[in-house]
Amino acid sequence: FNILLNSSNEFDGGGTWFDHTKKTHTIEQGDVLVHSGKLRHAGTAITRGLRFILVGFVDAGVSLDQVDQIELHFSDAF
């Protein structure tokens, strides 16, 4: 996930580009963009100022005897 920490007025450019949509997705300060790390993606160039983001990685899993107790759903809303 990415969380934008500063105002989008403080920089130009930036965002997260996804290969499967061929689009760059941007967020506003305090918003979070969540996606599977298995999707091919990249940060786009900042052309003015500084963009501060918090990036995190979440790994979810269960043991084989708990498989029926968790459901993971991945979808693309774009």
Coordinates of C-alpha atoms in Angstrom, one line a residue:
F1 CA 0.0 0.0 0.0
N2 CA 0.9 3.7 -0.5
I3 CA -0.2 6.6 1.7
L4 CA 0.4 10.1 0.5
L5 CA 1.8 12.1 3.4
N6 CA 2.0 15.6 1.9
S7 CA -0.3 17.8 -0.2
S8 CA -0.5 17.1 -3.9
N9 CA 0.0 20.8 -4.4
E10 CA 3.6 20.4 -3.2
F11 CA 4.7 18.5 -6.3
D12 CA 3.9 17.8 -9.9
G13 CA 3.9 14.3 -11.4
G14 CA 4.0 11.2 -9.4
G15 CA 1.5 8.4 -8.9
T16 CA 1.5 4.7 -9.3
W17 CA 1.4 3.2 -12.8
F18 CA -0.1 -0.2 -13.4
D19 CA 0.8 -2.3 -16.4
H20 CA -2.6 -4.1 -16.6
T21 CA -4.6 -0.7 -16.8
K22 CA -1.9 1.2 -18.6
K23 CA -2.8 4.1 -16.3
T24 CA -1.2 6.2 -13.6
H25 CA -3.4 6.3 -10.4
T26 CA -2.9 9.3 -8.0
I27 CA -4.2 9.9 -4.5
E28 CA -4.6 12.9 -2.3
Q29 CA -3.0 13.6 1.1
G30 CA -4.1 10.9 3.7
D31 CA -5.5 8.6 1.0
V32 CA -4.3 5.1 0.6
L33 CA -3.8 3.0 -2.5
V34 CA -3.9 -0.7 -1.9
H35 CA -3.0 -3.3 -4.5
S36 CA -1.5 -6.7 -4.8
G37 CA 2.3 -6.6 -5.0
K38 CA 2.0 -9.2 -7.7
L39 CA 0.6 -6.6 -10.1
R40 CA 3.3 -5.1 -12.3
H41 CA 3.5 -1.4 -11.2
A42 CA 5.9 1.5 -10.9
G43 CA 6.2 5.0 -9.5
T44 CA 6.0 7.8 -12.0
A45 CA 8.5 10.7 -12.2
I46 CA 8.1 13.7 -10.0
T47 CA 8.7 16.8 -12.1
R48 CA 8.5 19.5 -9.4
G49 CA 8.8 19.4 -5.6
L50 CA 8.9 16.4 -3.3
R51 CA 6.3 13.7 -2.9
F52 CA 6.4 11.9 0.5
I53 CA 4.7 8.5 0.7
L54 CA 4.5 5.7 3.3
V55 CA 4.8 2.3 1.6
G56 CA 3.9 -0.9 3.4
F57 CA 3.7 -4.5 2.6
V58 CA 1.2 -6.9 4.1
D59 CA 1.5 -10.7 3.8
A60 CA -1.6 -12.7 4.6
G61 CA -1.7 -16.5 5.0
V62 CA -3.2 -19.3 6.9
S63 CA -2.2 -22.8 7.9
L64 CA -3.6 -25.7 5.9
D65 CA -6.1 -26.6 8.7
Q66 CA -7.5 -23.0 8.6
V67 CA -8.1 -22.7 4.9
D68 CA -11.9 -22.7 5.3
Q69 CA -11.7 -19.8 7.8
I70 CA -10.5 -17.0 5.6
E71 CA -11.5 -15.6 2.3
L72 CA -9.3 -13.2 0.3
H73 CA -10.8 -11.2 -2.5
F74 CA -8.8 -9.3 -5.1
S75 CA -10.4 -7.1 -7.6
D76 CA -9.6 -4.1 -9.7
A77 CA -12.0 -1.2 -9.3
F78 CA -10.5 0.8 -12.1

